[in-house]
PDB file of C-alpha atoms in Angstrom:
ATOM      1  CA  ASP D   1     -89.403 -28.357   4.175  1.00 85.00           C
ATOM      2  CA  SER D   2     -86.029 -27.453   3.047  1.00 89.00           C
ATOM      3  CA  LEU D   3     -84.282 -29.778   5.467  1.00 91.00           C
ATOM      4  CA  PRO D   4     -84.197 -32.799   3.310  1.00 89.00           C
ATOM      5  CA  TYR D   5     -82.303 -30.563   0.478  1.00 92.00           C
ATOM      6  CA  LEU D   6     -80.045 -28.988   2.922  1.00 93.00           C
ATOM      7  CA  SER D   7     -79.152 -32.626   4.218  1.00 88.00           C
ATOM      8  CA  LEU D   8     -78.495 -33.640   0.730  1.00 87.00           C
ATOM      9  CA  THR D   9     -76.297 -31.037   0.026  1.00 91.00           C
ATOM     10  CA  ALA D  10     -74.314 -31.630   3.141  1.00 88.00           C
ATOM     11  CA  ASN D  11     -74.148 -35.356   2.333  1.00 85.00           C
ATOM     12  CA  ILE D  12     -72.788 -34.364  -1.222  1.00 88.00           C
ATOM     13  CA  GLY D  13     -70.173 -32.164   0.397  1.00 87.00           C
ATOM     14  CA  LEU D  14     -68.917 -34.678   3.191  1.00 82.00           C
ATOM     15  CA  VAL D  15     -68.823 -37.502   0.685  1.00 84.00           C
ATOM     16  CA  LEU D  16     -66.536 -35.576  -1.758  1.00 85.00           C
ATOM     17  CA  PHE D  17     -64.354 -33.903   1.356  1.00 80.00           C
ATOM     18  CA  LEU D  18     -63.818 -37.524   2.632  1.00 76.00           C
ATOM     19  CA  PHE D  19     -62.801 -38.592  -0.664  1.00 81.00           C
ATOM     20  CA  LEU D  20     -60.262 -35.846  -1.058  1.00 77.00           C
ATOM     21  CA  VAL D  21     -58.979 -37.038   2.356  1.00 71.00           C
ATOM     22  CA  GLY D  22     -58.711 -40.506   1.276  1.00 70.00           C
ATOM     23  CA  LEU D  23     -56.520 -39.448  -1.733  1.00 74.00           C
ATOM     24  CA  GLU D  24     -53.929 -37.917   0.560  1.00 64.00           C
ATOM     25  CA  ILE D  25     -53.597 -41.544   2.720  1.00 63.00           C
ATOM     26  CA  GLU D  26     -51.152 -43.508   1.027  1.00 63.00           C
ATOM     27  CA  THR D  27     -52.562 -47.393   1.589  1.00 64.00           C
ATOM     28  CA  SER D  28     -48.858 -48.538   1.877  1.00 68.00           C
ATOM     29  CA  VAL D  29     -48.557 -46.082   5.028  1.00 64.00           C
ATOM     30  CA  ILE D  30     -51.718 -47.606   6.603  1.00 66.00           C
ATOM     31  CA  LYS D  31     -50.455 -51.409   6.192  1.00 71.00           C
ATOM     32  CA  LYS D  32     -47.312 -50.131   7.960  1.00 73.00           C
ATOM     33  CA  ASN D  33     -48.974 -48.956  10.943  1.00 73.00           C
ATOM     34  CA  ALA D  34     -51.519 -51.101  10.979  1.00 76.00           C
ATOM     35  CA  ARG D  35     -49.859 -52.869  14.393  1.00 81.00           C
ATOM     36  CA  PHE D  36     -49.997 -49.482  15.935  1.00 82.00           C
ATOM     37  CA  ALA D  37     -53.534 -48.796  14.610  1.00 82.00           C
ATOM     38  CA  PHE D  38     -55.292 -51.849  16.163  1.00 84.00           C
ATOM     39  CA  PRO D  39     -54.544 -51.314  19.720  1.00 87.00           C
ATOM     40  CA  VAL D  40     -55.679 -47.451  19.332  1.00 86.00           C
ATOM     41  CA  ALA D  41     -58.923 -48.690  17.559  1.00 84.00           C
ATOM     42  CA  LEU D  42     -59.525 -51.453  20.319  1.00 86.00           C
ATOM     43  CA  GLY D  43     -59.067 -49.190  23.108  1.00 87.00           C
ATOM     44  CA  GLY D  44     -61.165 -46.242  21.373  1.00 85.00           C
ATOM     45  CA  MET D  45     -64.079 -48.952  21.035  1.00 87.00           C
ATOM     46  CA  THR D  46     -63.972 -50.788  24.044  1.00 89.00           C
ATOM     47  CA  LEU D  47     -63.811 -48.242  26.692  1.00 91.00           C
ATOM     48  CA  PRO D  48     -66.529 -46.041  25.512  1.00 90.00           C
ATOM     49  CA  PHE D  49     -68.813 -49.166  24.795  1.00 91.00           C
ATOM     50  CA  GLY D  50     -67.978 -50.046  28.382  1.00 92.00           C
ATOM     51  CA  LEU D  51     -68.903 -46.782  29.753  1.00 93.00           C
ATOM     52  CA  GLY D  52     -72.090 -46.494  27.776  1.00 92.00           C
ATOM     53  CA  ALA D  53     -72.954 -50.062  28.939  1.00 91.00           C
ATOM     54  CA  ALA D  54     -72.360 -49.026  32.662  1.00 93.00           C
ATOM     55  CA  LEU D  55     -74.385 -45.926  32.067  1.00 93.00           C
ATOM     56  CA  ALA D  56     -77.291 -47.748  30.417  1.00 92.00           C
ATOM     57  CA  ILE D  57     -78.108 -49.605  33.919  1.00 92.00           C
ATOM     58  CA  PRO D  58     -79.438 -46.505  35.857  1.00 93.00           C
ATOM     59  CA  ILE D  59     -80.906 -44.856  32.453  1.00 91.00           C
ATOM     60  CA  TYR D  60     -82.840 -48.121  31.674  1.00 91.00           C
ATOM     61  CA  HIS D  61     -84.285 -48.900  35.184  1.00 89.00           C
ATOM     62  CA  ASN D  62     -85.331 -44.720  35.693  1.00 89.00           C
ATOM     63  CA  TYR D  63     -86.520 -43.845  32.002  1.00 87.00           C
ATOM     64  CA  ILE D  64     -87.196 -47.093  29.870  1.00 84.00           C
ATOM     65  CA  ASP D  65     -90.446 -49.228  30.007  1.00 80.00           C
ATOM     66  CA  ASP D  66     -88.734 -52.643  30.357  1.00 75.00           C
ATOM     67  CA  SER D  67     -91.853 -54.316  29.000  1.00 74.00           C
ATOM     68  CA  LYS D  68     -91.264 -52.619  25.744  1.00 76.00           C
ATOM     69  CA  VAL D  69     -87.698 -52.719  25.295  1.00 79.00           C
ATOM     70  CA  PRO D  70     -85.367 -55.567  26.573  1.00 82.00           C
ATOM     71  CA  TYR D  71     -82.185 -54.497  28.739  1.00 86.00           C
ATOM     72  CA  THR D  72     -79.573 -56.122  26.546  1.00 84.00           C
ATOM     73  CA  HIS D  73     -80.963 -54.497  23.348  1.00 82.00           C
ATOM     74  CA  PHE D  74     -80.824 -51.162  25.475  1.00 88.00           C
ATOM     75  CA  MET D  75     -77.616 -51.700  26.720  1.00 90.00           C
ATOM     76  CA  LEU D  76     -76.188 -52.685  23.012  1.00 86.00           C
ATOM     77  CA  PHE D  77     -77.684 -49.273  21.488  1.00 85.00           C
ATOM     78  CA  THR D  78     -76.181 -47.187  24.463  1.00 90.00           C
ATOM     79  CA  GLY D  79     -72.818 -48.829  24.105  1.00 89.00           C
ATOM     80  CA  VAL D  80     -72.701 -48.324  20.306  1.00 86.00           C
ATOM     81  CA  ALA D  81     -73.681 -44.801  20.549  1.00 85.00           C
ATOM     82  CA  PHE D  82     -71.027 -44.166  23.115  1.00 88.00           C
ATOM     83  CA  SER D  83     -68.269 -45.817  21.036  1.00 85.00           C
ATOM     84  CA  ILE D  84     -68.631 -44.526  17.274  1.00 78.00           C
ATOM     85  CA  THR D  85     -66.383 -42.191  16.094  1.00 74.00           C
ATOM     86  CA  ALA D  86     -67.117 -38.821  14.534  1.00 74.00           C
ATOM     87  CA  PHE D  87     -65.172 -39.623  11.573  1.00 73.00           C
ATOM     88  CA  PRO D  88     -65.737 -36.457   9.605  1.00 72.00           C
ATOM     89  CA  VAL D  89     -64.878 -34.209  12.295  1.00 79.00           C
ATOM     90  CA  LEU D  90     -61.899 -36.142  12.978  1.00 82.00           C
ATOM     91  CA  CYS D  91     -60.646 -35.773   9.426  1.00 79.00           C
ATOM     92  CA  ARG D  92     -61.328 -32.175   9.541  1.00 80.00           C
ATOM     93  CA  ILE D  93     -59.485 -31.706  12.544  1.00 86.00           C
ATOM     94  CA  LEU D  94     -56.468 -33.518  11.213  1.00 86.00           C
ATOM     95  CA  THR D  95     -56.556 -31.608   8.078  1.00 83.00           C
ATOM     96  CA  GLU D  96     -56.501 -28.312   9.816  1.00 87.00           C
ATOM     97  CA  LEU D  97     -53.651 -29.140  12.113  1.00 88.00           C
ATOM     98  CA  LYS D  98     -51.856 -30.655   8.827  1.00 85.00           C
ATOM     99  CA  LEU D  99     -51.766 -33.904  10.277  1.00 85.00           C
ATOM    100  CA  ILE D 100     -53.444 -35.863   7.885  1.00 78.00           C
ATOM    101  CA  ASP D 101     -50.549 -37.202   6.089  1.00 76.00           C
ATOM    102  CA  THR D 102     -48.377 -37.956   9.401  1.00 82.00           C
ATOM    103  CA  THR D 103     -47.871 -41.137  11.007  1.00 80.00           C
ATOM    104  CA  VAL D 104     -50.047 -40.160  13.864  1.00 84.00           C
ATOM    105  CA  GLY D 105     -52.855 -38.954  11.526  1.00 85.00           C
ATOM    106  CA  ILE D 106     -52.695 -42.084   9.467  1.00 81.00           C
ATOM    107  CA  VAL D 107     -52.955 -44.196  12.755  1.00 84.00           C
ATOM    108  CA  VAL D 108     -55.935 -42.273  14.081  1.00 85.00           C
ATOM    109  CA  LEU D 109     -57.632 -42.342  10.635  1.00 80.00           C
ATOM    110  CA  SER D 110     -56.819 -46.204  10.175  1.00 80.00           C
ATOM    111  CA  ALA D 111     -58.433 -46.595  13.850  1.00 83.00           C
ATOM    112  CA  GLY D 112     -61.491 -44.618  12.752  1.00 79.00           C
ATOM    113  CA  VAL D 113     -62.120 -46.541   9.995  1.00 74.00           C
ATOM    114  CA  GLY D 114     -62.065 -49.839  11.866  1.00 73.00           C
ATOM    115  CA  ASN D 115     -64.337 -48.334  14.882  1.00 78.00           C
ATOM    116  CA  ASP D 116     -66.759 -46.850  12.173  1.00 71.00           C
ATOM    117  CA  ILE D 117     -67.276 -50.327  10.361  1.00 69.00           C
ATOM    118  CA  ILE D 118     -67.426 -52.349  13.770  1.00 76.00           C
ATOM    119  CA  GLY D 119     -69.669 -49.529  15.187  1.00 74.00           C
ATOM    120  CA  TRP D 120     -72.268 -49.366  12.306  1.00 69.00           C
ATOM    121  CA  THR D 121     -72.231 -53.242  12.123  1.00 69.00           C
ATOM    122  CA  LEU D 122     -73.112 -53.320  15.989  1.00 75.00           C
ATOM    123  CA  LEU D 123     -75.929 -50.593  15.313  1.00 71.00           C
ATOM    124  CA  ALA D 124     -77.308 -52.881  12.524  1.00 66.00           C
ATOM    125  CA  LEU D 125     -77.650 -55.590  15.087  1.00 67.00           C
ATOM    126  CA  ALA D 126     -79.144 -53.509  17.691  1.00 70.00           C
ATOM    127  CA  VAL D 127     -81.798 -52.413  15.208  1.00 65.00           C
ATOM    128  CA  ALA D 128     -82.408 -55.746  13.988  1.00 62.00           C
ATOM    129  CA  LEU D 129     -82.710 -57.124  17.602  1.00 64.00           C
ATOM    130  CA  VAL D 130     -85.173 -54.200  18.493  1.00 64.00           C
ATOM    131  CA  ASN D 131     -87.382 -54.988  15.381  1.00 59.00           C
ATOM    132  CA  ALA D 132     -87.319 -58.907  16.273  1.00 49.00           C
ATOM    133  CA  SER D 133     -85.437 -59.717  13.168  1.00 54.00           C
ATOM    134  CA  SER D 134     -82.555 -62.025  12.953  1.00 57.00           C
ATOM    135  CA  GLY D 135     -79.250 -61.278  14.408  1.00 59.00           C
ATOM    136  CA  LEU D 136     -77.541 -62.580  11.078  1.00 69.00           C
ATOM    137  CA  THR D 137     -78.500 -59.083   9.553  1.00 70.00           C
ATOM    138  CA  ALA D 138     -75.276 -57.661  10.964  1.00 65.00           C
ATOM    139  CA  LEU D 139     -73.077 -60.509   9.668  1.00 72.00           C
ATOM    140  CA  TRP D 140     -74.709 -60.229   6.565  1.00 79.00           C
ATOM    141  CA  ILE D 141     -73.872 -56.454   6.194  1.00 75.00           C
ATOM    142  CA  LEU D 142     -70.237 -57.075   7.358  1.00 72.00           C
ATOM    143  CA  LEU D 143     -69.658 -59.598   4.573  1.00 81.00           C
ATOM    144  CA  THR D 144     -71.424 -57.505   1.987  1.00 84.00           C
ATOM    145  CA  CYS D 145     -68.961 -54.653   2.943  1.00 79.00           C
ATOM    146  CA  ALA D 146     -66.096 -57.373   2.597  1.00 81.00           C
ATOM    147  CA  ALA D 147     -67.204 -58.519  -0.843  1.00 89.00           C
ATOM    148  CA  PHE D 148     -67.762 -54.921  -2.155  1.00 87.00           C
ATOM    149  CA  THR D 149     -64.356 -53.925  -0.908  1.00 83.00           C
ATOM    150  CA  LEU D 150     -62.713 -56.653  -2.759  1.00 88.00           C
ATOM    151  CA  PHE D 151     -64.820 -56.019  -5.863  1.00 90.00           C
ATOM    152  CA  LEU D 152     -63.307 -52.522  -5.947  1.00 87.00           C
ATOM    153  CA  LEU D 153     -59.666 -53.339  -4.953  1.00 83.00           C
ATOM    154  CA  ILE D 154     -59.413 -56.180  -7.712  1.00 87.00           C
ATOM    155  CA  PRO D 155     -61.732 -55.833 -10.979  1.00 90.00           C
ATOM    156  CA  VAL D 156     -62.368 -52.348 -10.693  1.00 89.00           C
ATOM    157  CA  ARG D 157     -58.888 -51.206  -9.862  1.00 87.00           C
ATOM    158  CA  LYS D 158     -57.701 -53.046 -12.997  1.00 88.00           C
ATOM    159  CA  ALA D 159     -60.390 -51.476 -15.026  1.00 89.00           C
ATOM    160  CA  PHE D 160     -59.450 -48.034 -13.843  1.00 87.00           C
ATOM    161  CA  LEU D 161     -55.791 -48.650 -14.783  1.00 87.00           C
ATOM    162  CA  TRP D 162     -56.594 -49.656 -18.035  1.00 89.00           C
ATOM    163  CA  LEU D 163     -58.834 -46.607 -18.394  1.00 88.00           C
ATOM    164  CA  ALA D 164     -55.951 -44.235 -16.848  1.00 87.00           C
ATOM    165  CA  ARG D 165     -53.760 -45.768 -19.615  1.00 87.00           C
ATOM    166  CA  ARG D 166     -56.209 -45.633 -22.479  1.00 88.00           C
ATOM    167  CA  THR D 167     -57.206 -41.955 -21.673  1.00 86.00           C
ATOM    168  CA  GLY D 168     -53.579 -40.826 -21.055  1.00 85.00           C
ATOM    169  CA  SER D 169     -54.370 -39.842 -17.333  1.00 83.00           C
ATOM    170  CA  ILE D 170     -50.935 -41.251 -16.083  1.00 80.00           C
ATOM    171  CA  GLU D 171     -48.726 -39.337 -18.416  1.00 80.00           C
ATOM    172  CA  ASN D 172     -50.550 -36.035 -18.943  1.00 81.00           C
ATOM    173  CA  GLY D 173     -52.929 -35.887 -15.687  1.00 82.00           C
ATOM    174  CA  PRO D 174     -56.468 -36.994 -15.228  1.00 84.00           C
ATOM    175  CA  THR D 175     -58.685 -36.198 -18.354  1.00 88.00           C
ATOM    176  CA  MET D 176     -62.110 -34.968 -18.148  1.00 91.00           C
ATOM    177  CA  THR D 177     -63.594 -38.493 -19.077  1.00 90.00           C
ATOM    178  CA  PHE D 178     -61.459 -40.045 -16.451  1.00 89.00           C
ATOM    179  CA  MET D 179     -62.499 -37.645 -13.534  1.00 89.00           C
ATOM    180  CA  THR D 180     -66.092 -37.901 -14.850  1.00 91.00           C
ATOM    181  CA  ILE D 181     -66.097 -41.909 -14.435  1.00 90.00           C
ATOM    182  CA  THR D 182     -64.140 -41.411 -11.221  1.00 89.00           C
ATOM    183  CA  ILE D 183     -66.803 -38.980  -9.515  1.00 90.00           C
ATOM    184  CA  LEU D 184     -69.598 -41.397 -10.782  1.00 91.00           C
ATOM    185  CA  LEU D 185     -67.937 -44.262  -9.026  1.00 90.00           C
ATOM    186  CA  VAL D 186     -67.556 -42.032  -5.825  1.00 89.00           C
ATOM    187  CA  PHE D 187     -71.067 -41.403  -5.631  1.00 90.00           C
ATOM    188  CA  ALA D 188     -72.220 -45.027  -6.610  1.00 90.00           C
ATOM    189  CA  SER D 189     -69.955 -46.478  -3.630  1.00 89.00           C
ATOM    190  CA  ALA D 190     -71.406 -44.004  -1.182  1.00 87.00           C
ATOM    191  CA  PHE D 191     -75.094 -45.129  -2.416  1.00 89.00           C
ATOM    192  CA  PHE D 192     -74.258 -48.829  -2.250  1.00 88.00           C
ATOM    193  CA  THR D 193     -72.663 -48.522   1.684  1.00 83.00           C
ATOM    194  CA  ASP D 194     -75.747 -46.166   2.463  1.00 82.00           C
ATOM    195  CA  ALA D 195     -78.263 -48.704   1.223  1.00 83.00           C
ATOM    196  CA  ILE D 196     -76.971 -51.877   2.911  1.00 78.00           C
ATOM    197  CA  GLY D 197     -77.021 -50.008   6.415  1.00 72.00           C
ATOM    198  CA  VAL D 198     -73.370 -48.711   6.616  1.00 70.00           C
ATOM    199  CA  ASN D 199     -72.750 -44.867   6.417  1.00 69.00           C
ATOM    200  CA  ALA D 200     -72.086 -43.721   3.000  1.00 75.00           C
ATOM    201  CA  ILE D 201     -68.774 -42.299   4.064  1.00 72.00           C
ATOM    202  CA  ILE D 202     -67.118 -45.714   4.374  1.00 70.00           C
ATOM    203  CA  GLY D 203     -67.619 -46.296   0.670  1.00 73.00           C
ATOM    204  CA  MET D 204     -65.062 -43.319   0.156  1.00 73.00           C
ATOM    205  CA  PHE D 205     -62.000 -45.200   1.186  1.00 69.00           C
ATOM    206  CA  PRO D 206     -61.919 -48.083  -0.978  1.00 75.00           C
ATOM    207  CA  ILE D 207     -62.195 -45.711  -4.169  1.00 79.00           C
ATOM    208  CA  SER D 208     -59.310 -43.834  -2.699  1.00 74.00           C
ATOM    209  CA  ALA D 209     -57.333 -46.914  -2.533  1.00 70.00           C
ATOM    210  CA  VAL D 210     -58.155 -47.886  -6.237  1.00 75.00           C
ATOM    211  CA  LEU D 211     -56.705 -44.754  -7.114  1.00 77.00           C
ATOM    212  CA  ASP D 212     -53.804 -44.970  -4.855  1.00 66.00           C
ATOM    213  CA  SER D 213     -51.857 -47.500  -7.179  1.00 56.00           C
ATOM    214  CA  TYR D 214     -51.551 -44.878  -9.925  1.00 54.00           C
ATOM    215  CA  PRO D 215     -48.452 -42.561 -10.116  1.00 51.00           C
TER     216      PRO D 215
END
């Protein structure tokens, strides 16, 4: 009976931890190292996906009832399961090794974010296919994430800059009002990304980018 409460507590701690991790990452550094992060993300996604798809063949023929689950659906799910990054674990390792703010850490985290977005989108596609729903569900999730990110980075960023100046948070450090609104926005972003079918931790990094513009 205690598992739901423990899970909620763990998720709250994870959201706050990854929010702090995101604050230590400078978006300018990510943009600078994007050309290095792309091949890392591509290799980190395609190689495990190919391995999972290959292993799906003997597993499917020996253990799965083909009358209930088509092979293509099972293969997609198995490939995605192999290729999704354990992003919170990755952040914790880089933090413990003090690599979070280095070029290596930034490249790895950037690749991890890209892998998770693609992975969770593919997982949503697999679930949609199994439930005989439209494959456009995954596209809708991806477009919703993109629109939500733009919403945070443009109007919300300007609103937060105005709030920071109005409360004196830039000159004298963050005030209680500014921190309260920030934390509420963090949990709102996590709730929204979780509600549309993407893991809640993905919603942390646009919020960190919003605050990254302040000196």
